[in-house]
């Protein structure tokens, strides 16, 4: 029989994109007020694998990634997604169109999970209309994509950043154990 035990805390990350590149810095500042200090910024780039958001947000879409210093409980992913949805709505233009898209996720030793409001075969319902999307798994010394992984998370630059972030996260976990 398995004996339930609480999982270790996880590292909160966000992906955000906007057609207004300078606006991303303002959003990152607002996110740090919500979730605490940002401890790492991922590679700059473009959300250019799809034009899905272009009618609403414009083009080109500039992309940033960030991670936060404070570790959270896995169960806080839903609250993080609700908070980022609220921030998207608050910062929408006068016409109601979003100026930014923000997707939170959690990084653990074993995996990267993103929060989404869209159901699909590989997504697990959490609560409040939010699903967990298993995006990457850590295997054989690196994060590995799955057949449904978003291409922008499966690329070598992103994998390299996430692997480095995982090392930072493991150091944080060791520090938490040392302080017990």
mmCIF file of C-alpha atoms in Angstrom:
data_model
loop_
_atom_site.group_PDB
_atom_site.id
_atom_site.type_symbol
_atom_site.label_atom_id
_atom_site.label_comp_id
_atom_site.label_asym_id
_atom_site.label_seq_id
_atom_site.Cartn_x
_atom_site.Cartn_y
_atom_site.Cartn_z
ATOM 1 C CA UNK A 1 0.000 0.000 0.000
ATOM 2 C CA UNK A 2 1.307 3.439 -0.830
ATOM 3 C CA UNK A 3 1.486 5.961 1.980
ATOM 4 C CA UNK A 4 0.493 9.455 0.864
ATOM 5 C CA UNK A 5 3.007 12.162 1.653
ATOM 6 C CA UNK A 6 3.217 15.773 0.580
ATOM 7 C CA UNK A 7 5.390 16.511 -2.445
ATOM 8 C CA UNK A 8 8.292 18.940 -2.199
ATOM 9 C CA UNK A 9 7.596 22.534 -3.194
ATOM 10 C CA UNK A 10 8.012 23.431 -6.854
ATOM 11 C CA UNK A 11 9.418 26.339 -8.841
ATOM 12 C CA UNK A 12 6.891 28.700 -10.403
ATOM 13 C CA UNK A 13 7.675 29.869 -13.914
ATOM 14 C CA UNK A 14 5.778 32.030 -16.388
ATOM 15 C CA UNK A 15 5.809 32.489 -20.122
ATOM 16 C CA UNK A 16 4.466 35.760 -21.428
ATOM 17 C CA UNK A 17 4.158 37.379 -24.808
ATOM 18 C CA UNK A 18 2.880 40.615 -26.238
ATOM 19 C CA UNK A 19 3.102 42.627 -29.440
ATOM 20 C CA UNK A 20 4.307 45.503 -27.235
ATOM 21 C CA UNK A 21 7.792 44.458 -26.202
ATOM 22 C CA UNK A 22 8.362 47.259 -23.628
ATOM 23 C CA UNK A 23 5.066 46.298 -21.945
ATOM 24 C CA UNK A 24 6.567 42.918 -21.022
ATOM 25 C CA UNK A 25 8.903 44.598 -18.518
ATOM 26 C CA UNK A 26 5.927 46.264 -16.814
ATOM 27 C CA UNK A 27 4.100 42.927 -16.667
ATOM 28 C CA UNK A 28 7.179 41.218 -15.195
ATOM 29 C CA UNK A 29 7.226 43.874 -12.468
ATOM 30 C CA UNK A 30 3.556 43.263 -11.727
ATOM 31 C CA UNK A 31 4.167 39.520 -11.637
ATOM 32 C CA UNK A 32 6.966 40.007 -9.115
ATOM 33 C CA UNK A 33 4.515 41.894 -6.887
ATOM 34 C CA UNK A 34 2.158 38.909 -7.117
ATOM 35 C CA UNK A 35 4.629 36.037 -6.775
ATOM 36 C CA UNK A 36 7.752 37.543 -5.230
ATOM 37 C CA UNK A 37 11.168 38.299 -6.689
ATOM 38 C CA UNK A 38 12.102 36.971 -10.103
ATOM 39 C CA UNK A 39 15.278 34.921 -9.819
ATOM 40 C CA UNK A 40 15.889 34.120 -13.471
ATOM 41 C CA UNK A 41 14.845 35.355 -16.884
ATOM 42 C CA UNK A 42 14.753 32.893 -19.733
ATOM 43 C CA UNK A 43 15.717 33.474 -23.328
ATOM 44 C CA UNK A 44 14.119 36.331 -25.235
ATOM 45 C CA UNK A 45 12.342 35.333 -28.366
ATOM 46 C CA UNK A 46 9.189 35.465 -30.391
ATOM 47 C CA UNK A 47 5.949 33.544 -30.179
ATOM 48 C CA UNK A 48 6.107 32.647 -33.844
ATOM 49 C CA UNK A 49 5.099 28.990 -34.068
ATOM 50 C CA UNK A 50 1.457 29.973 -34.583
ATOM 51 C CA UNK A 51 -0.563 33.006 -35.617
ATOM 52 C CA UNK A 52 -3.401 31.960 -33.281
ATOM 53 C CA UNK A 53 -3.135 35.145 -31.161
ATOM 54 C CA UNK A 54 -2.252 37.649 -33.903
ATOM 55 C CA UNK A 55 -5.808 38.887 -34.579
ATOM 56 C CA UNK A 56 -6.310 39.662 -30.899
ATOM 57 C CA UNK A 57 -2.853 40.867 -29.906
ATOM 58 C CA UNK A 58 -1.054 41.995 -33.070
ATOM 59 C CA UNK A 59 2.217 40.858 -34.592
ATOM 60 C CA UNK A 60 5.056 40.112 -34.026
ATOM 61 C CA UNK A 61 4.653 38.691 -30.518
ATOM 62 C CA UNK A 62 7.690 39.179 -28.268
ATOM 63 C CA UNK A 63 8.206 36.462 -25.667
ATOM 64 C CA UNK A 64 9.813 36.308 -22.215
ATOM 65 C CA UNK A 65 10.136 33.596 -19.604
ATOM 66 C CA UNK A 66 10.735 34.090 -15.897
ATOM 67 C CA UNK A 67 11.074 32.040 -12.744
ATOM 68 C CA UNK A 68 10.421 33.111 -9.194
ATOM 69 C CA UNK A 69 12.615 32.763 -6.154
ATOM 70 C CA UNK A 70 9.896 31.600 -3.756
ATOM 71 C CA UNK A 71 8.995 27.951 -4.106
ATOM 72 C CA UNK A 72 5.294 27.097 -4.013
ATOM 73 C CA UNK A 73 3.136 24.066 -3.338
ATOM 74 C CA UNK A 74 1.951 22.168 -6.411
ATOM 75 C CA UNK A 75 -1.633 22.933 -5.399
ATOM 76 C CA UNK A 76 -0.966 26.667 -5.875
ATOM 77 C CA UNK A 77 -0.778 26.291 -9.665
ATOM 78 C CA UNK A 78 -4.518 26.930 -10.028
ATOM 79 C CA UNK A 79 -4.294 30.142 -7.983
ATOM 80 C CA UNK A 80 -1.312 31.255 -10.089
ATOM 81 C CA UNK A 81 -3.291 30.714 -13.307
ATOM 82 C CA UNK A 82 -6.311 32.567 -11.891
ATOM 83 C CA UNK A 83 -4.022 35.463 -10.885
ATOM 84 C CA UNK A 84 -2.380 35.641 -14.319
ATOM 85 C CA UNK A 85 -5.799 35.486 -16.016
ATOM 86 C CA UNK A 86 -6.891 38.441 -13.859
ATOM 87 C CA UNK A 87 -3.721 40.357 -14.776
ATOM 88 C CA UNK A 88 -4.367 39.706 -18.478
ATOM 89 C CA UNK A 89 -7.912 41.050 -18.094
ATOM 90 C CA UNK A 90 -6.801 44.111 -16.071
ATOM 91 C CA UNK A 91 -4.253 45.082 -18.689
ATOM 92 C CA UNK A 92 -6.518 44.558 -21.712
ATOM 93 C CA UNK A 93 -7.046 47.420 -24.129
ATOM 94 C CA UNK A 94 -10.158 49.594 -24.203
ATOM 95 C CA UNK A 95 -11.592 47.243 -26.854
ATOM 96 C CA UNK A 96 -11.229 44.281 -24.472
ATOM 97 C CA UNK A 97 -8.414 42.655 -26.423
ATOM 98 C CA UNK A 98 -5.558 41.285 -24.378
ATOM 99 C CA UNK A 99 -2.235 43.056 -24.577
ATOM 100 C CA UNK A 100 -0.394 40.155 -22.969
ATOM 101 C CA UNK A 101 -0.751 36.400 -22.647
ATOM 102 C CA UNK A 102 0.660 34.879 -19.448
ATOM 103 C CA UNK A 103 0.999 31.161 -18.864
ATOM 104 C CA UNK A 104 2.249 29.927 -15.486
ATOM 105 C CA UNK A 105 3.783 26.534 -14.909
ATOM 106 C CA UNK A 106 5.617 24.558 -12.274
ATOM 107 C CA UNK A 107 9.017 22.968 -12.561
ATOM 108 C CA UNK A 108 9.907 20.007 -10.382
ATOM 109 C CA UNK A 109 12.822 17.612 -10.417
ATOM 110 C CA UNK A 110 10.814 15.262 -12.637
ATOM 111 C CA UNK A 111 8.730 17.459 -14.930
ATOM 112 C CA UNK A 112 7.456 20.760 -16.278
ATOM 113 C CA UNK A 113 3.690 21.250 -16.021
ATOM 114 C CA UNK A 114 1.846 24.227 -17.506
ATOM 115 C CA UNK A 115 -1.565 25.519 -16.436
ATOM 116 C CA UNK A 116 -4.230 25.977 -19.086
ATOM 117 C CA UNK A 117 -7.946 26.556 -19.361
ATOM 118 C CA UNK A 118 -8.209 24.234 -22.354
ATOM 119 C CA UNK A 119 -8.958 20.537 -21.986
ATOM 120 C CA UNK A 120 -7.245 17.894 -24.101
ATOM 121 C CA UNK A 121 -6.491 14.165 -23.902
ATOM 122 C CA UNK A 122 -3.203 14.519 -21.981
ATOM 123 C CA UNK A 123 -4.412 17.242 -19.600
ATOM 124 C CA UNK A 124 -5.694 16.572 -16.108
ATOM 125 C CA UNK A 125 -8.419 18.715 -14.568
ATOM 126 C CA UNK A 126 -7.329 20.468 -11.368
ATOM 127 C CA UNK A 127 -10.131 22.863 -10.344
ATOM 128 C CA UNK A 128 -11.796 26.187 -11.232
ATOM 129 C CA UNK A 129 -11.641 25.399 -14.962
ATOM 130 C CA UNK A 130 -7.867 24.869 -14.932
ATOM 131 C CA UNK A 131 -6.034 21.846 -16.320
ATOM 132 C CA UNK A 132 -2.470 20.607 -15.817
ATOM 133 C CA UNK A 133 -0.544 20.085 -19.075
ATOM 134 C CA UNK A 134 2.395 17.704 -18.690
ATOM 135 C CA UNK A 135 4.766 19.497 -21.053
ATOM 136 C CA UNK A 136 8.236 18.019 -20.471
ATOM 137 C CA UNK A 137 9.706 15.178 -18.435
ATOM 138 C CA UNK A 138 13.236 14.929 -17.032
ATOM 139 C CA UNK A 139 14.907 11.753 -18.271
ATOM 140 C CA UNK A 140 18.496 10.689 -18.926
ATOM 141 C CA UNK A 141 19.961 13.970 -17.677
ATOM 142 C CA UNK A 142 17.753 16.460 -19.523
ATOM 143 C CA UNK A 143 14.230 17.656 -20.022
ATOM 144 C CA UNK A 144 12.591 15.768 -22.887
ATOM 145 C CA UNK A 145 9.556 16.724 -24.954
ATOM 146 C CA UNK A 146 6.530 14.509 -25.342
ATOM 147 C CA UNK A 147 4.571 14.018 -28.548
ATOM 148 C CA UNK A 148 2.197 16.851 -27.539
ATOM 149 C CA UNK A 149 4.793 19.272 -26.154
ATOM 150 C CA UNK A 150 4.587 22.796 -27.503
ATOM 151 C CA UNK A 151 7.458 23.259 -30.005
ATOM 152 C CA UNK A 152 8.671 26.421 -28.257
ATOM 153 C CA UNK A 153 9.267 24.405 -25.044
ATOM 154 C CA UNK A 154 10.926 21.541 -26.936
ATOM 155 C CA UNK A 155 13.703 23.576 -28.587
ATOM 156 C CA UNK A 156 17.341 23.326 -27.485
ATOM 157 C CA UNK A 157 17.609 26.897 -26.119
ATOM 158 C CA UNK A 158 14.555 26.433 -23.909
ATOM 159 C CA UNK A 159 15.654 22.957 -22.773
ATOM 160 C CA UNK A 160 19.069 24.384 -21.830
ATOM 161 C CA UNK A 161 17.435 27.149 -19.751
ATOM 162 C CA UNK A 162 15.080 24.705 -18.039
ATOM 163 C CA UNK A 163 17.945 22.313 -17.243
ATOM 164 C CA UNK A 164 19.889 25.185 -15.637
ATOM 165 C CA UNK A 165 16.761 26.292 -13.788
ATOM 166 C CA UNK A 166 16.303 22.742 -12.504
ATOM 167 C CA UNK A 167 19.846 22.877 -11.047
ATOM 168 C CA UNK A 168 18.995 26.149 -9.292
ATOM 169 C CA UNK A 169 15.757 24.619 -8.007
ATOM 170 C CA UNK A 170 17.581 21.554 -6.635
ATOM 171 C CA UNK A 171 19.967 23.874 -4.763
ATOM 172 C CA UNK A 172 16.948 25.649 -3.287
ATOM 173 C CA UNK A 173 15.499 22.313 -2.151
ATOM 174 C CA UNK A 174 18.811 21.376 -0.518
ATOM 175 C CA UNK A 175 18.856 24.755 1.241
ATOM 176 C CA UNK A 176 15.341 24.187 2.572
ATOM 177 C CA UNK A 177 16.321 20.788 3.960
ATOM 178 C CA UNK A 178 19.439 22.282 5.599
ATOM 179 C CA UNK A 179 17.348 24.943 7.356
ATOM 180 C CA UNK A 180 14.961 22.371 8.899
#
